[in-house]
Amino acid sequence: MDTLLLISSTLLPIITIFILYHFFTQKSSIPGHYGWPLIGESIDYFKKLRSGTNEQFAMQRRKLFGDVFGTSILGEKMAFLCGPEGNKFLFSNENKLVEVWWPSSVESIIKKSNNKSVTAESAKVRQLLPPFLRAHAVKNYIADMDSELRQHLEDYWTGRDQVEVCPFVAKYTFALAVKLLLGVRDATELEKLAVPFVEAAGGIIAVPINIPGTRFNRGVKASKRIREVINGIIAQRRKDLADGTADPSQNLLSHMIVEVDKRNQDTSNAPTTDGDMSSDLLGLLIGGYDTINTTVVFIMMMLVDYPDVYREQTEIAKAKPSGELLNWDDLRKMKYSWNVACEVLRMRPPTVGAFRVAKTDFTYGSFTIPKGWKLHYLPHYTQRNHEFFPHPEKFDPSRFEGAGPAPYTFVPFGGGARMCPGNEYARAEILVFMYNIVTRYNWERLIPDEKVVIDPLPRPVHGLPIKLIPHKTEA
């Protein structure tokens, strides 16, 4: 009996591993390597992600298997369609052959009621965004962005010899997003949202192990606190709308409440709760904050060596009456500055890319992608690839002159029907920041070779400390 138990206890785990391994590596027409059961190739993926070389994950496998390869990440079978052709295919087949998919970590952070899918609900949210994020709407935000930034610089930069860029930029970009999208200006409310926000954002792309002490667990707890605060803001805003002290067109939150209440009158669909709205708004804040915050920080790292930006911005400042706020026409003149920003976005994409799921079996490049398989595109693959950008390690804003990069090679905001709805908002905020910083200061990096990690988004490991050198005459 003891011998039988010994054999059973030894063989059972081996048989279980064999079955799992067979399941996760069952034959597919897609060439690739699927790694170990459950783990797949997640360890290598996250290792390269954290080191800032995640394009190498795709490049190494592409050399072995070609432009289409399969792998297993986060417990999911996943196909990569490499190159601009793959990007174009995914973007142009949105809601046809593929649809948005997010890892379970996202579903847990941006939690919905009644087990609603974050993926399914995201399409409804996108329909509400155009009135507030398209160019004609963003034009109306420019003066507010400029005014808020001037006050931020006065409060946190003026009079200092040195600043740590990352926390100050994060404070500004988050506060501005909350004010413009939610209409919240109260310092106490802002603080209640800001304190747990970083941990919630950090849990989005984390291994979904929900035990105390893990990044994911901290993110889940932080997101719950944020949603409770936003729920309170929604309740108050609904009262303000009812008594006429708030207007549905003044910000996204007010518009969302009115439109959702109309939609909920249709009893054939599951109602959208205030909790659902708070999750939607949390997702929008994370998406908008991450992109802009990361880009602005790396612009500060790069601008030291590019005086042409200073000349362009100084000419714009000289043409304006003293104290006049920026406007849309001013931003249209910032062509070289935007080329610099685009080159930063190329070298340091502010996201890890995006995921899709196959809605049905389809064929791409002679390979069948089965229904239910996940697909992952990495901006890094084309943007830091010598095939599409010669000498990709070199910072060269001239790449964006004239016609610019080839289609679907530069995709920090997605492309086609899946172009990020907030790209004009991001462009405006980035340019307003560049104008105000460049016309006030020169600066020196205190750690010239400061290391960059991705944790889960790119950031200088020491927060980018700089020495400020104010201009003799501020703009």
Coordinates of C-alpha atoms in Angstrom, one line a residue:
M1 CA 0.0 0.0 0.0
D2 CA 2.8 2.4 0.9
T3 CA 4.5 1.6 -2.4
L4 CA 1.3 2.3 -4.3
L5 CA 0.8 5.6 -2.5
L6 CA 4.4 6.6 -3.2
I7 CA 4.0 5.8 -6.9
S8 CA 0.6 7.6 -7.0
S9 CA 2.0 10.7 -5.3
T10 CA 4.9 10.8 -7.7
L11 CA 3.1 10.0 -11.0
L12 CA 0.0 12.2 -10.4
P13 CA 1.8 15.5 -10.6
I14 CA 3.8 14.3 -13.6
I15 CA 0.6 13.2 -15.4
T16 CA -1.1 16.5 -14.5
I17 CA 1.8 18.5 -15.8
F18 CA 1.9 16.4 -19.0
I19 CA -1.9 17.0 -19.6
L20 CA -1.6 20.8 -19.0
Y21 CA 1.5 20.9 -21.2
H22 CA -0.3 19.1 -24.0
F23 CA -3.3 21.5 -23.6
F24 CA -1.2 24.6 -23.8
T25 CA 0.9 23.4 -26.7
Q26 CA -1.7 21.5 -28.7
K27 CA -1.0 21.7 -32.4
S28 CA -1.8 24.9 -34.2
S29 CA -1.2 26.2 -37.6
I30 CA 0.6 29.2 -36.0
P31 CA 4.3 28.6 -35.6
G32 CA 5.8 29.6 -32.2
H33 CA 6.8 28.6 -28.8
Y34 CA 4.3 28.3 -26.0
G35 CA 6.5 27.8 -22.9
W36 CA 5.5 26.0 -19.8
P37 CA 1.9 25.2 -18.7
L38 CA 0.0 28.2 -17.3
I39 CA 3.2 30.3 -17.2
G40 CA 3.8 30.1 -20.9
E41 CA 6.4 32.8 -21.9
S42 CA 5.2 35.3 -19.4
I43 CA 8.5 35.5 -17.5
D44 CA 10.5 36.4 -20.5
Y45 CA 7.8 38.9 -21.7
F46 CA 7.7 40.7 -18.3
K47 CA 11.5 40.6 -18.0
K48 CA 11.9 42.4 -21.3
L49 CA 9.0 44.7 -20.5
R50 CA 10.7 45.8 -17.2
S51 CA 14.1 46.3 -18.9
G52 CA 12.6 48.5 -21.6
T53 CA 13.4 46.1 -24.4
N54 CA 10.0 44.6 -25.0
E55 CA 10.4 44.9 -28.8
Q56 CA 13.1 42.2 -28.5
F57 CA 10.4 39.8 -27.4
A58 CA 8.8 40.1 -30.8
M59 CA 12.0 40.5 -32.8
Q60 CA 13.6 37.4 -31.5
R61 CA 10.6 35.2 -32.2
R62 CA 10.0 36.8 -35.6
K63 CA 13.5 35.7 -36.6
L64 CA 12.6 32.2 -35.7
F65 CA 9.0 31.9 -36.9
G66 CA 8.3 34.8 -39.3
D67 CA 5.9 37.7 -39.3
V68 CA 3.2 35.6 -37.6
F69 CA 4.0 33.7 -34.5
G70 CA 2.2 32.3 -31.5
T71 CA 3.1 32.3 -27.8
S72 CA 1.4 32.1 -24.4
I73 CA 1.3 35.1 -22.1
L74 CA -0.8 35.6 -18.9
G75 CA -2.2 32.1 -19.4
E76 CA -3.6 33.0 -22.8
K77 CA -2.7 31.7 -26.3
M78 CA -1.6 34.8 -28.2
A79 CA -0.7 35.6 -31.8
F80 CA 1.6 38.4 -32.9
L81 CA 1.1 39.9 -36.3
C82 CA 4.3 41.7 -36.9
G83 CA 5.0 44.9 -38.8
P84 CA 2.9 47.7 -40.3
E85 CA 0.8 45.2 -42.2
G86 CA -0.1 43.4 -38.9
N87 CA -1.0 46.8 -37.3
K88 CA -3.1 47.8 -40.2
F89 CA -5.0 44.5 -40.2
L90 CA -5.8 44.7 -36.5
F91 CA -6.9 48.3 -36.6
S92 CA -9.0 48.0 -39.8
N93 CA -10.7 44.8 -38.6
E94 CA -11.8 46.2 -35.2
N95 CA -15.3 44.9 -34.4
K96 CA -15.2 42.7 -37.5
L97 CA -12.7 39.9 -37.0
V98 CA -11.3 41.1 -33.7
E99 CA -12.4 43.2 -30.7
V100 CA -10.8 44.7 -27.7
W101 CA -9.6 42.4 -25.0
W102 CA -8.0 43.1 -21.7
P103 CA -6.2 40.8 -19.2
S104 CA -8.0 39.8 -16.1
S105 CA -6.0 42.4 -14.1
V106 CA -7.8 45.1 -16.0
E107 CA -11.2 43.5 -15.4
S108 CA -10.4 43.5 -11.7
I109 CA -9.1 47.1 -11.4
I110 CA -11.9 48.6 -13.6
K111 CA -14.6 46.5 -12.1
K112 CA -18.1 46.4 -13.4
S113 CA -21.4 45.4 -11.8
N114 CA -23.2 42.1 -12.5
N115 CA -20.1 40.6 -14.1
K116 CA -20.3 43.0 -17.1
S117 CA -17.2 42.8 -19.3
V118 CA -14.9 45.8 -19.4
T119 CA -14.3 45.0 -23.0
A120 CA -18.0 45.0 -24.0
E121 CA -18.7 48.2 -22.1
S122 CA -15.8 50.1 -23.5
A123 CA -17.6 50.7 -26.8
K124 CA -20.4 52.5 -25.0
V125 CA -17.9 54.8 -23.3
R126 CA -16.2 55.6 -26.6
Q127 CA -19.5 56.8 -28.0
L128 CA -19.6 59.5 -25.3
L129 CA -16.1 60.9 -25.8
P130 CA -16.1 62.7 -29.2
P131 CA -18.0 65.9 -27.9
F132 CA -15.2 66.4 -25.4
L133 CA -12.0 65.1 -27.0
R134 CA -12.2 66.0 -30.7
A135 CA -10.2 68.9 -32.0
H136 CA -13.2 71.4 -31.9
A137 CA -13.7 70.6 -28.2
V138 CA -10.0 70.6 -27.3
K139 CA -9.7 74.1 -28.7
N140 CA -11.8 75.3 -25.7
Y141 CA -9.4 73.7 -23.2
I142 CA -6.2 75.4 -24.3
A143 CA -6.5 78.5 -22.1
D144 CA -7.5 76.4 -19.1
M145 CA -4.5 74.0 -19.6
D146 CA -2.2 77.0 -19.9
S147 CA -3.7 78.8 -16.8
E148 CA -3.5 75.6 -14.7
L149 CA 0.1 75.0 -15.7
R150 CA 1.2 78.5 -15.0
Q151 CA -0.2 78.2 -11.5
H152 CA 1.4 74.8 -11.1
L153 CA 4.8 76.2 -12.0
E154 CA 4.4 79.1 -9.7
D155 CA 3.4 76.8 -6.8
Y156 CA 6.0 74.0 -7.3
W157 CA 8.8 75.2 -9.5
T158 CA 9.4 78.9 -9.1
G159 CA 12.2 79.7 -6.6
R160 CA 13.6 76.2 -6.6
D161 CA 17.1 75.4 -7.8
Q162 CA 16.3 71.7 -8.3
V163 CA 13.2 69.7 -8.9
E164 CA 12.4 66.0 -9.4
V165 CA 10.4 66.0 -12.6
C166 CA 8.4 62.8 -12.3
P167 CA 6.3 63.6 -9.2
F168 CA 5.6 67.2 -10.2
V169 CA 4.6 66.4 -13.7
A170 CA 2.4 63.6 -12.4
K171 CA 0.7 66.0 -10.0
Y172 CA -0.1 68.4 -12.7
T173 CA -1.3 66.0 -15.4
F174 CA -3.5 64.1 -13.0
A175 CA -5.1 67.3 -11.5
L176 CA -5.8 68.7 -15.0
A177 CA -7.4 65.5 -16.2
V178 CA -9.7 65.4 -13.1
K179 CA -10.6 69.0 -13.5
L180 CA -11.3 68.9 -17.2
L181 CA -13.0 65.5 -17.4
L182 CA -14.8 65.4 -14.0
G183 CA -15.1 69.0 -13.2
V184 CA -13.5 68.5 -9.8
R185 CA -11.4 71.4 -8.5
D186 CA -11.7 70.9 -4.8
A187 CA -8.2 70.2 -3.4
T188 CA -9.5 67.7 -0.8
E189 CA -11.3 65.7 -3.5
L190 CA -8.3 65.8 -5.7
E191 CA -6.1 64.5 -2.9
K192 CA -8.6 61.6 -2.2
L193 CA -8.2 60.5 -5.8
A194 CA -4.5 61.2 -6.3
V195 CA -3.2 59.2 -3.3
P196 CA -4.4 55.8 -4.4
F197 CA -4.3 56.5 -8.1
V198 CA -0.7 55.5 -8.7
E199 CA -1.2 52.1 -7.1
A200 CA -4.4 51.5 -9.1
A201 CA -2.6 52.3 -12.4
G202 CA 0.3 50.1 -11.4
G203 CA -2.1 47.1 -10.9
I204 CA -3.4 47.3 -14.5
I205 CA -0.5 45.5 -16.0
A206 CA 0.5 43.2 -13.2
V207 CA 0.4 39.4 -12.6
P208 CA -3.1 38.9 -11.3
I209 CA -2.2 37.3 -8.0
N210 CA -4.6 38.8 -5.4
I211 CA -2.8 38.1 -2.2
P212 CA -1.7 40.8 0.3
G213 CA 1.5 42.6 -0.6
T214 CA 1.4 42.0 -4.3
R215 CA 1.1 44.9 -6.8
F216 CA -2.1 43.6 -8.1
N217 CA -3.7 43.4 -4.6
R218 CA -2.6 46.9 -3.9
G219 CA -4.1 48.0 -7.2
V220 CA -7.4 46.3 -6.5
K221 CA -7.7 48.0 -3.1
A222 CA -6.7 51.4 -4.5
S223 CA -9.2 51.2 -7.3
K224 CA -12.0 50.4 -4.9
R225 CA -11.1 53.6 -2.9
I226 CA -11.1 55.7 -6.0
R227 CA -14.4 54.3 -7.2
E228 CA -16.0 55.2 -3.8
V229 CA -14.8 58.8 -4.2
I230 CA -16.1 59.0 -7.7
N231 CA -19.4 57.5 -6.7
G232 CA -19.8 60.4 -4.2
I233 CA -18.9 62.9 -6.9
I234 CA -21.5 61.4 -9.3
A235 CA -24.2 61.5 -6.6
Q236 CA -23.5 65.2 -6.0
R237 CA -23.3 66.0 -9.7
R238 CA -26.7 64.3 -10.3
K239 CA -28.2 66.6 -7.7
D240 CA -26.5 69.7 -9.3
L241 CA -27.9 68.7 -12.7
A242 CA -31.4 68.3 -11.2
D243 CA -31.4 71.7 -9.6
G244 CA -29.7 73.5 -12.6
T245 CA -26.4 74.4 -10.9
A246 CA -24.6 72.1 -13.3
D247 CA -24.8 71.9 -17.1
P248 CA -24.7 68.6 -19.1
S249 CA -22.2 70.1 -21.6
Q250 CA -19.7 71.5 -19.2
N251 CA -17.6 68.3 -18.8
L252 CA -17.5 64.6 -19.5
L253 CA -19.0 63.5 -16.2
S254 CA -22.1 65.6 -16.5
H255 CA -22.6 64.5 -20.1
M256 CA -22.1 60.9 -19.1
I257 CA -24.7 61.1 -16.3
V258 CA -27.4 62.5 -18.6
E259 CA -26.7 60.1 -21.5
V260 CA -26.5 57.0 -19.2
D261 CA -29.8 58.0 -17.5
K262 CA -31.4 58.2 -21.0
R263 CA -30.0 54.8 -21.9
N264 CA -31.2 53.2 -18.7
Q265 CA -34.8 54.0 -19.7
D266 CA -34.5 51.1 -22.2
T267 CA -35.3 48.2 -19.9
S268 CA -34.2 45.6 -22.5
N269 CA -30.6 46.2 -21.6
A270 CA -28.9 45.8 -18.2
P271 CA -28.7 49.2 -16.6
T272 CA -25.5 51.1 -16.2
T273 CA -24.9 51.8 -12.5
D274 CA -23.1 54.7 -10.9
G275 CA -20.4 52.1 -10.0
D276 CA -20.1 51.3 -13.7
M277 CA -19.6 55.0 -14.5
S278 CA -17.0 55.4 -11.8
S279 CA -15.1 52.4 -13.3
D280 CA -15.3 53.9 -16.8
L281 CA -14.0 57.2 -15.5
L282 CA -11.2 55.5 -13.7
G283 CA -10.2 53.8 -16.9
L284 CA -10.2 57.1 -18.8
L285 CA -8.1 58.8 -16.1
I286 CA -5.6 56.0 -16.2
G287 CA -5.4 56.0 -20.0
G288 CA -5.1 59.8 -20.4
Y289 CA -2.8 60.3 -17.4
D290 CA -0.3 57.6 -18.4
T291 CA 0.2 58.7 -22.0
I292 CA 0.7 62.3 -21.2
N293 CA 2.6 62.0 -18.0
T294 CA 5.1 59.5 -19.5
T295 CA 5.6 61.6 -22.7
V296 CA 6.2 64.9 -20.9
V297 CA 8.8 63.3 -18.6
F298 CA 10.8 62.0 -21.5
I299 CA 10.5 65.2 -23.3
M300 CA 12.2 66.8 -20.3
M301 CA 15.0 64.2 -20.6
M302 CA 15.5 64.9 -24.3
L303 CA 15.0 68.7 -24.7
V304 CA 18.2 69.7 -23.1
D305 CA 20.0 68.9 -26.4
Y306 CA 17.5 70.5 -28.8
P307 CA 17.7 74.4 -28.8
D308 CA 15.5 74.6 -31.9
V309 CA 12.5 74.0 -29.7
Y310 CA 13.5 77.0 -27.6
R311 CA 13.8 79.2 -30.7
E312 CA 10.3 78.1 -32.0
Q313 CA 8.6 78.6 -28.7
T314 CA 10.3 82.0 -28.0
E315 CA 9.1 83.3 -31.4
I316 CA 5.5 82.3 -30.5
A317 CA 5.9 84.0 -27.0
K318 CA 7.3 87.2 -28.5
A319 CA 4.3 87.5 -30.9
K320 CA 1.8 87.4 -28.0
P321 CA 0.8 90.3 -25.7
S322 CA 2.3 89.9 -22.2
G323 CA 0.2 87.6 -20.0
E324 CA -2.0 86.4 -22.8
L325 CA -2.9 82.7 -22.6
L326 CA -2.2 80.2 -25.4
N327 CA -4.8 79.4 -28.0
W328 CA -5.3 76.9 -30.8
D329 CA -3.6 79.0 -33.4
D330 CA -0.4 79.1 -31.2
L331 CA -0.4 75.3 -31.0
R332 CA -0.6 75.0 -34.8
K333 CA 2.6 77.0 -35.1
M334 CA 4.5 74.5 -32.9
K335 CA 5.5 72.2 -35.7
Y336 CA 9.1 71.4 -34.7
S337 CA 8.0 71.0 -31.1
W338 CA 5.5 68.4 -32.1
N339 CA 8.1 66.6 -34.2
V340 CA 10.2 66.4 -31.0
A341 CA 7.3 65.1 -29.0
C342 CA 6.6 62.5 -31.7
E343 CA 10.2 61.3 -31.7
V344 CA 9.9 60.9 -27.9
L345 CA 6.7 58.9 -28.4
R346 CA 8.5 56.8 -31.0
M347 CA 11.5 56.0 -28.8
R348 CA 9.5 55.7 -25.5
P349 CA 6.0 54.5 -26.3
P350 CA 3.9 55.4 -23.3
T351 CA 1.9 52.1 -23.3
V352 CA 2.8 48.4 -23.7
G353 CA 0.5 48.3 -26.7
A354 CA -3.0 46.7 -26.7
F355 CA -4.7 43.3 -26.9
R356 CA -7.4 42.0 -29.1
V357 CA -9.4 38.7 -29.3
A358 CA -10.5 36.9 -32.4
K359 CA -14.3 37.0 -32.8
T360 CA -14.2 34.2 -35.3
D361 CA -11.7 32.0 -37.1
F362 CA -9.8 34.0 -39.7
T363 CA -6.9 33.7 -42.0
Y364 CA -3.9 36.1 -42.0
G365 CA -0.7 35.5 -43.9
S366 CA -1.7 31.9 -44.8
F367 CA -2.2 31.0 -41.0
T368 CA -5.5 30.4 -39.3
I369 CA -6.1 32.4 -36.1
P370 CA -8.7 30.4 -34.1
K371 CA -11.7 32.1 -32.5
G372 CA -10.9 33.0 -28.9
W373 CA -7.2 33.5 -29.5
K374 CA -5.7 36.7 -28.2
L375 CA -3.6 39.0 -30.3
H376 CA -1.1 41.6 -29.1
Y377 CA 0.4 44.5 -30.9
L378 CA 3.5 46.3 -29.6
P379 CA 4.2 49.9 -30.8
H380 CA 7.8 49.2 -29.9
Y381 CA 8.2 46.5 -32.6
T382 CA 7.8 48.9 -35.5
Q383 CA 8.9 52.2 -33.8
R384 CA 12.2 50.8 -32.6
N385 CA 13.0 48.7 -35.6
H386 CA 15.7 49.6 -38.1
E387 CA 13.6 48.2 -40.9
F388 CA 11.2 51.1 -40.5
F389 CA 13.3 53.8 -38.7
P390 CA 17.0 53.8 -39.6
H391 CA 19.2 54.0 -36.6
P392 CA 16.2 53.6 -34.2
E393 CA 18.4 54.3 -31.1
K394 CA 19.2 57.9 -32.4
F395 CA 16.9 60.7 -31.4
D396 CA 16.0 62.4 -34.7
P397 CA 12.9 64.7 -34.9
S398 CA 13.4 65.2 -38.6
R399 CA 11.9 61.8 -39.2
F400 CA 8.5 63.5 -38.8
E401 CA 9.1 66.3 -41.4
G402 CA 7.2 66.2 -44.6
A403 CA 5.1 63.1 -45.1
G404 CA 6.6 61.5 -41.9
P405 CA 6.9 57.8 -41.2
A406 CA 5.3 55.2 -43.4
P407 CA 1.7 54.3 -42.5
Y408 CA 1.2 52.1 -39.5
T409 CA 4.8 52.2 -38.4
F410 CA 4.2 55.0 -35.9
V411 CA 1.3 53.9 -33.7
P412 CA 1.5 55.3 -30.2
F413 CA -2.2 56.3 -30.4
G414 CA -3.3 53.2 -32.3
G415 CA -4.6 53.7 -35.8
G416 CA -7.6 53.6 -38.1
A417 CA -10.9 53.2 -36.4
R418 CA -9.0 52.4 -33.2
M419 CA -7.1 55.7 -33.1
C420 CA -7.1 56.9 -29.4
P421 CA -10.0 59.3 -29.0
G422 CA -7.9 61.4 -26.7
N423 CA -5.0 62.0 -29.1
E424 CA -5.9 65.7 -29.7
Y425 CA -6.2 66.2 -26.0
A426 CA -2.8 64.6 -25.4
R427 CA -1.2 66.7 -28.2
A428 CA -2.6 69.9 -26.7
E429 CA -1.5 69.2 -23.2
I430 CA 2.0 68.1 -24.3
L431 CA 2.6 71.3 -26.4
V432 CA 1.2 73.6 -23.7
F433 CA 3.7 72.0 -21.2
M434 CA 6.6 72.4 -23.7
Y435 CA 5.8 76.1 -24.3
N436 CA 5.7 77.0 -20.6
I437 CA 8.8 75.1 -19.6
V438 CA 11.0 76.1 -22.5
T439 CA 10.1 79.8 -22.3
R440 CA 10.9 79.9 -18.6
Y441 CA 13.9 77.6 -18.0
N442 CA 17.0 75.9 -19.3
W443 CA 17.9 72.9 -17.2
E444 CA 20.6 70.3 -16.6
R445 CA 20.0 66.6 -15.8
L446 CA 21.6 65.9 -12.4
I447 CA 22.0 62.2 -13.4
P448 CA 23.1 62.3 -17.0
D449 CA 22.9 58.6 -17.6
E450 CA 19.8 57.9 -15.5
K451 CA 18.5 54.4 -16.1
V452 CA 14.9 53.9 -17.4
V453 CA 12.7 51.0 -16.2
I454 CA 9.2 50.0 -17.2
D455 CA 7.2 49.6 -14.0
P456 CA 4.6 49.1 -15.6
L457 CA 5.2 52.2 -17.8
P458 CA 8.5 53.8 -18.7
R459 CA 10.0 56.0 -16.0
P460 CA 13.5 57.3 -15.0
V461 CA 14.5 55.2 -12.0
H462 CA 15.4 58.3 -9.8
G463 CA 12.5 60.5 -10.9
L464 CA 14.6 62.7 -13.2
P465 CA 16.1 65.3 -10.9
I466 CA 17.2 68.4 -12.8
K467 CA 18.9 71.7 -12.0
L468 CA 16.7 74.7 -13.1
I469 CA 18.2 77.7 -14.8
P470 CA 15.6 80.4 -15.2
H471 CA 15.7 82.7 -18.2
K472 CA 16.6 86.3 -17.3
T473 CA 13.3 87.5 -18.7
E474 CA 10.4 85.0 -18.5
A475 CA 7.7 84.9 -21.2

